[in-house]
Amino acid sequence: MLSLVILLLSSGCVILCSQYEQEYVLIDTSMTWNNAQTYCRENHIDLATIRNRDDMTKLAKTPSDGVSSAWIGLKKNGVASWQWSVGETQTSDGLVNYTNWASSPDSSHDCGGMRDDGKWLSAPCGNLNPFVCQEDKGSSKMYVVLEAMSWRQARAHCQLNYGDLVSVMNVIENQAVQQIAGNFPPTFFWIGVFKDEWKCVSQEAHRECENEVKFNR
C-alpha cells in the first residue's frame, strides 16, 4: 500500500488514512515546502502527488478540522517548458519533444495552437479560439469544436466530453490533426500544448497535480 504524506500549513489537523490504493496521511506540523519535502522523504515516501481529478476530489473532501490547504509535491523549477496537457508522454512527464512552430514562441505566451497549414503558433491563453479534442493520447478519434473558447475552457470541455485537447507527438500525428482541422473554416485551433514552469518533484509524480490541495471546511 502506498503511503503519501501531506504537510498541513497550520496546526490542529487530524491524521487520516485511507484503505484504498493511495493512502494520504495528514501531518500536524507547520513547515516550509522544502522542509516538508525533507520530512516526508525521511519518514514516509514523499510529498503527495495528485494523479487525476478523482484524487483531487477525494482530498478536497477530506475532513481537516478547519485547515484550508496543504503542501503537496509540486514546485516551480524556474524554467518554463512547453508540455502536453494530456500528461505522460515519451519523456514520462509531458514535456514536448516534437514541435512544428511556425516561428519561435512568444515568451509572453503560455498556450499554443495549430494553423490550417499544420504550423504551430503560441498565443495568450485567454484568447478565444476553436479547438481539437482527442479521446486518448495517440488516438485517431479527434473532434473539432468550432465554439471559440480560451485554452483552459477548451481543455475543460475536452476533458468533460472526450479526453483532452489533442496532443501531437510526431509528424504523422501533426498531419492527421492538420487534415481534420483543415476541413473547417477557422485558420487556427487550440491544441494541448502549453508552457509551464511547475514541476512535480515526488518520485511518484504525475502531470495532474497542484502546489496546494484545498480542503472543504
mmCIF file of N, CA and C in Angstrom, residues 11 40 127 148 153 203:
data_model
loop_
_atom_site.group_PDB
_atom_site.id
_atom_site.type_symbol
_atom_site.label_atom_id
_atom_site.label_comp_id
_atom_site.label_asym_id
_atom_site.label_seq_id
_atom_site.Cartn_x
_atom_site.Cartn_y
_atom_site.Cartn_z
ATOM 1 N N SER A 11 -1.592 24.128 12.307
ATOM 2 C CA SER A 11 -1.741 23.020 13.233
ATOM 3 C C SER A 11 -3.203 22.677 13.452
ATOM 4 N N CYS A 40 8.970 14.347 4.699
ATOM 5 C CA CYS A 40 8.246 13.235 4.082
ATOM 6 C C CYS A 40 9.195 12.163 3.562
ATOM 7 N N ASN A 127 -7.108 34.053 -25.178
ATOM 8 C CA ASN A 127 -7.712 34.251 -26.497
ATOM 9 C C ASN A 127 -8.792 33.206 -26.743
ATOM 10 N N ALA A 148 -15.688 29.059 -29.976
ATOM 11 C CA ALA A 148 -14.441 29.687 -29.541
ATOM 12 C C ALA A 148 -14.382 29.769 -28.018
ATOM 13 N N GLN A 153 -10.650 26.828 -20.978
ATOM 14 C CA GLN A 153 -12.037 26.427 -21.194
ATOM 15 C C GLN A 153 -12.111 25.291 -22.209
ATOM 16 N N GLN A 203 8.720 11.196 -6.276
ATOM 17 C CA GLN A 203 9.122 10.023 -7.031
ATOM 18 C C GLN A 203 7.927 9.364 -7.701
#
